[in-house]
CSV table of C-alpha atoms in Angstrom, one decimal:
chain,number,residue,atom,x,y,z
A,193,GLN,CA,61.6,82.5,-28.9
A,194,GLY,CA,62.8,81.4,-25.5
A,195,GLN,CA,61.7,79.0,-22.8
A,196,LEU,CA,60.0,79.6,-19.4
A,197,VAL,CA,59.7,77.0,-16.7
A,198,GLU,CA,57.6,77.5,-13.6
A,199,SER,CA,57.9,75.7,-10.4
A,200,GLY,CA,56.8,75.9,-6.7
A,201,GLY,CA,53.2,75.1,-7.0
A,202,GLY,CA,51.4,72.8,-4.6
A,203,VAL,CA,48.6,72.4,-2.1
A,204,VAL,CA,48.6,74.9,0.7
A,205,GLN,CA,46.1,75.8,3.5
A,206,PRO,CA,44.3,79.1,3.5
A,207,GLY,CA,46.3,81.8,5.2
A,208,ARG,CA,49.7,80.2,4.3
A,209,SER,CA,52.3,81.3,1.9
A,210,LEU,CA,53.9,79.9,-1.3
A,211,ARG,CA,56.7,81.2,-3.6
A,212,LEU,CA,56.6,80.5,-7.3
A,213,SER,CA,59.6,80.6,-9.6
A,214,CYS,CA,59.9,81.0,-13.3
A,215,ALA,CA,63.3,80.2,-14.9
A,216,ALA,CA,64.0,81.8,-18.3
A,217,SER,CA,66.3,80.6,-21.1
A,218,GLY,CA,67.0,81.3,-24.7
A,219,PHE,CA,66.5,85.0,-24.7
A,220,MET,CA,68.0,88.1,-23.0
A,221,PHE,CA,66.0,87.9,-19.8
A,222,SER,CA,67.3,91.2,-18.4
A,223,ASN,CA,65.8,93.1,-21.4
A,224,TYR,CA,62.2,92.0,-20.8
A,225,GLY,CA,59.4,92.8,-18.4
A,226,MET,CA,57.7,89.7,-17.0
A,227,HIS,CA,54.2,88.9,-16.0
A,228,TRP,CA,52.3,86.3,-13.9
A,229,VAL,CA,48.9,85.3,-15.3
A,230,ARG,CA,46.6,82.8,-13.6
A,231,GLN,CA,43.7,80.6,-14.6
A,232,ALA,CA,41.2,79.2,-12.1
A,233,PRO,CA,39.8,75.7,-12.8
A,234,GLY,CA,37.4,75.9,-15.8
A,235,LYS,CA,37.8,79.7,-16.0
A,236,GLY,CA,39.4,82.3,-18.2
A,237,LEU,CA,42.8,84.0,-18.0
A,238,GLU,CA,43.5,86.7,-15.3
A,239,TRP,CA,46.5,88.9,-15.3
A,240,VAL,CA,48.1,89.0,-11.8
A,241,ALA,CA,51.3,91.0,-11.7
A,242,PHE,CA,54.1,92.6,-13.9
A,243,ILE,CA,57.6,93.6,-13.2
A,244,TRP,CA,59.8,95.9,-15.3
A,245,TYR,CA,62.9,94.6,-17.0
A,246,ASP,CA,65.1,96.0,-14.3
A,247,GLY,CA,62.7,95.4,-11.4
A,248,SER,CA,62.2,99.2,-10.9
A,249,ASN,CA,58.5,99.1,-11.1
A,250,LYS,CA,55.8,96.5,-10.3
A,251,LEU,CA,52.1,96.3,-11.0
A,252,TYR,CA,49.4,94.1,-9.5
A,253,THR,CA,45.8,93.3,-10.0
A,254,GLU,CA,43.6,94.7,-7.2
A,255,SER,CA,42.7,91.3,-5.6
A,256,VAL,CA,46.3,90.5,-4.8
A,257,LYS,CA,47.7,93.9,-3.8
A,258,GLY,CA,49.3,93.7,-0.3
A,259,ARG,CA,49.4,89.9,-0.4
A,260,PHE,CA,51.5,89.0,-3.5
A,261,THR,CA,55.0,90.3,-4.4
A,262,ILE,CA,56.6,89.9,-7.8
A,263,SER,CA,60.4,90.1,-7.9
A,264,ARG,CA,63.2,89.0,-10.2
A,265,ASP,CA,66.9,88.1,-10.1
A,266,ASN,CA,68.5,88.9,-13.5
A,267,SER,CA,71.7,87.1,-12.5
A,268,LYS,CA,69.6,83.9,-12.3
A,269,ASN,CA,67.3,84.6,-15.2
A,270,THR,CA,64.4,84.0,-12.8
A,271,VAL,CA,61.2,85.8,-11.8
A,272,TYR,CA,59.3,85.0,-8.6
A,273,LEU,CA,55.8,85.4,-7.2
A,274,GLN,CA,55.7,85.4,-3.4
A,275,MET,CA,52.1,84.7,-2.4
A,276,ASN,CA,51.1,85.4,1.2
A,277,THR,CA,47.8,85.0,3.1
A,278,LEU,CA,46.5,82.7,0.4
A,279,ARG,CA,42.8,82.3,-0.1
A,280,ALA,CA,40.6,79.6,-1.8
A,281,GLU,CA,40.0,82.0,-4.7
A,282,ASP,CA,43.7,82.0,-5.4
A,283,THR,CA,43.5,78.4,-6.6
A,284,ALA,CA,44.6,78.3,-10.2
A,285,VAL,CA,47.3,77.4,-12.6
A,286,TYR,CA,49.9,80.2,-12.6
A,287,TYR,CA,51.7,81.0,-15.8
A,288,CYS,CA,54.7,83.3,-16.2
A,289,ALA,CA,54.8,85.2,-19.5
A,290,ARG,CA,57.3,87.5,-21.2
A,291,ASP,CA,56.2,91.0,-22.0
A,292,ASP,CA,56.7,91.7,-25.7
A,293,SER,CA,56.5,95.4,-26.8
A,294,SER,CA,54.8,96.8,-23.7
A,295,GLY,CA,51.9,94.6,-23.0
A,296,TYR,CA,51.2,91.5,-24.9
A,297,PHE,CA,52.5,88.1,-23.8
A,298,GLY,CA,54.8,86.7,-26.4
A,299,SER,CA,56.1,83.6,-24.6
A,300,TRP,CA,54.5,81.5,-21.8
A,301,GLY,CA,55.6,78.8,-19.4
A,302,GLN,CA,53.7,75.6,-19.0
A,303,GLY,CA,52.2,76.7,-15.7
A,304,THR,CA,52.3,75.5,-12.1
A,305,ARG,CA,49.2,74.5,-10.2
A,306,VAL,CA,48.4,76.1,-6.8
A,307,THR,CA,45.6,74.7,-4.7
A,308,VAL,CA,44.5,76.5,-1.6
A,309,SER,CA,42.4,74.1,0.5
A,310,PRO,CA,42.0,73.3,4.2
B,243,ASP,CA,39.1,99.6,-15.6
B,244,ILE,CA,38.7,98.5,-19.2
B,245,GLN,CA,36.3,95.6,-19.7
B,246,MET,CA,36.7,93.2,-22.6
B,247,THR,CA,33.6,91.3,-23.9
B,248,GLN,CA,34.0,88.4,-26.3
B,249,SER,CA,31.2,86.8,-28.3
B,250,PRO,CA,30.1,84.2,-28.7
B,251,SER,CA,31.2,82.3,-25.6
B,252,THR,CA,30.8,79.0,-27.5
B,253,LEU,CA,31.0,78.5,-31.3
B,254,SER,CA,30.2,75.2,-33.0
B,255,ALA,CA,31.7,74.9,-36.5
B,256,SER,CA,32.9,72.3,-39.0
B,257,VAL,CA,36.3,71.8,-40.7
B,258,GLY,CA,36.5,74.2,-43.6
B,259,ASP,CA,34.2,76.8,-42.2
B,260,ARG,CA,35.0,80.5,-41.9
B,261,VAL,CA,34.5,81.7,-38.3
B,262,THR,CA,34.7,85.1,-36.7
B,263,ILE,CA,35.1,85.9,-33.0
B,264,THR,CA,34.3,89.4,-31.8
B,265,CYS,CA,35.9,91.3,-28.9
B,266,ARG,CA,34.6,94.6,-27.6
B,267,ALA,CA,36.4,97.0,-25.3
B,268,SER,CA,34.5,99.2,-22.8
B,269,GLN,CA,36.6,102.2,-24.0
B,270,SER,CA,39.0,102.9,-26.9
B,271,ILE,CA,42.2,100.9,-26.8
B,272,SER,CA,43.5,102.0,-30.2
B,273,ARG,CA,45.0,98.9,-31.7
B,274,ARG,CA,46.5,97.5,-28.5
B,275,LEU,CA,44.9,94.2,-28.7
B,276,ALA,CA,46.2,90.6,-28.8
B,277,TRP,CA,44.6,87.2,-29.5
B,278,TYR,CA,45.6,83.9,-27.9
B,279,GLN,CA,44.8,80.3,-28.6
B,280,GLN,CA,44.6,77.8,-25.7
B,281,LYS,CA,44.2,74.1,-26.0
B,282,PRO,CA,43.1,71.9,-23.0
B,283,GLY,CA,46.0,71.4,-20.6
B,284,GLN,CA,48.3,73.7,-22.4
B,285,ALA,CA,49.5,77.3,-22.0
B,286,PRO,CA,48.1,80.0,-24.2
B,287,LYS,CA,49.8,80.8,-27.4
B,288,LEU,CA,50.1,84.2,-29.0
B,289,LEU,CA,48.4,84.4,-32.4
B,290,ILE,CA,48.0,88.1,-33.2
B,291,TYR,CA,49.2,91.4,-31.6
B,292,LYS,CA,48.6,95.1,-32.5
B,293,ALA,CA,45.1,94.0,-33.5
B,294,SER,CA,46.2,92.6,-36.9
B,295,THR,CA,49.9,91.5,-36.8
B,296,LEU,CA,50.3,87.8,-37.2
B,297,GLU,CA,52.9,86.3,-34.8
B,298,SER,CA,55.7,84.5,-36.5
B,299,GLY,CA,54.8,80.9,-37.3
B,300,VAL,CA,51.0,81.3,-37.0
B,301,PRO,CA,49.2,80.1,-40.1
B,302,SER,CA,47.9,82.7,-42.5
B,303,ARG,CA,44.3,81.4,-42.2
B,304,PHE,CA,44.2,83.4,-38.9
B,305,SER,CA,43.6,87.2,-39.2
B,306,GLY,CA,42.7,90.0,-37.0
B,307,SER,CA,41.1,93.4,-37.6
B,308,GLY,CA,39.6,96.4,-35.8
B,309,SER,CA,40.6,99.4,-33.8
B,310,GLY,CA,39.1,101.5,-31.0
B,311,THR,CA,36.5,99.4,-29.3
B,312,GLU,CA,35.6,96.6,-31.7
B,313,PHE,CA,37.9,93.8,-32.9
B,314,THR,CA,37.6,90.5,-34.7
B,315,LEU,CA,39.5,87.3,-35.1
B,316,THR,CA,38.8,85.4,-38.2
B,317,ILE,CA,39.8,81.9,-39.2
B,318,SER,CA,39.3,81.6,-42.9
B,319,SER,CA,39.1,77.8,-43.2
B,320,LEU,CA,38.9,75.8,-40.0
B,321,GLN,CA,41.4,73.0,-39.6
B,322,PRO,CA,41.1,70.2,-37.0
B,323,ASP,CA,44.0,71.7,-35.0
B,324,ASP,CA,42.0,75.0,-34.6
B,325,PHE,CA,39.4,73.6,-32.2
B,326,ALA,CA,40.4,75.3,-29.0
B,327,SER,CA,39.6,78.3,-26.8
B,328,TYR,CA,40.5,81.8,-27.9
B,329,TYR,CA,41.1,84.9,-25.8
B,330,CYS,CA,41.5,88.6,-26.6
B,331,GLN,CA,43.6,90.8,-24.3
B,332,GLN,CA,43.9,94.6,-24.2
B,333,TYR,CA,47.2,96.3,-23.3
B,334,ASN,CA,46.3,99.9,-23.7
B,335,THR,CA,46.6,100.7,-20.0
B,336,TYR,CA,49.8,99.9,-18.2
B,337,SER,CA,48.3,99.4,-14.8
B,338,MET,CA,45.9,96.7,-15.9
B,339,TYR,CA,46.0,94.0,-18.6
B,340,THR,CA,42.5,92.6,-19.3
B,341,PHE,CA,41.4,89.4,-21.0
B,342,GLY,CA,38.1,88.7,-22.6
B,343,GLN,CA,36.2,85.8,-21.0
B,344,GLY,CA,37.1,83.5,-23.9
B,345,THR,CA,35.4,81.7,-26.8
B,346,LYS,CA,35.4,77.9,-27.0
B,347,LEU,CA,35.4,76.7,-30.6
B,348,GLU,CA,33.9,73.3,-30.8
B,349,ILE,CA,33.4,70.8,-33.6
B,350,LYS,CA,29.9,70.7,-34.9
């Protein structure tokens, strides 16, 4: 099934940057697309970004386009989310998730919390 | 964009009850729908994909049905471990993956 472990969350001021990491193990990471999904406090799930298995294509939800960048290093079995110009509304738990069969999330990490506050 | 609407938002039920949660898509998504369970403080867990295929290890009391725009998740006999939040998710469009707003299943 595999394991995903996120890191890099924390408290950051509006307008600043943060980079999240997600380390994968237990499966052939380079064969899978990867997603980031977030959940604001007390709210539902929101898909954020997706990267193809080889990094050749990337997709983003509209609210983060131009501010967030998803990337991956298959030699390190790690996917990243670079978050720039952070806003209060980006406050959430961020999960990485494995893309199984083109679109559903078969395996999830435990999440890393990001708080954007003055 | 495809919108996903779940109902009800909250559901109160007792152990042993049969419960159904509905998810409606704003346009046809064929059978490209998944269901997740999430407990407080935990990551979501995949229950069902392709509208009705049970993920390995998920108890058979969970089932999914539907196609096009209307889908259901049914729990045939509620167990104490089932009280959680449930989300549907469409993956019919590659540019956007959309979740329903969630259904909180509470103990009556």
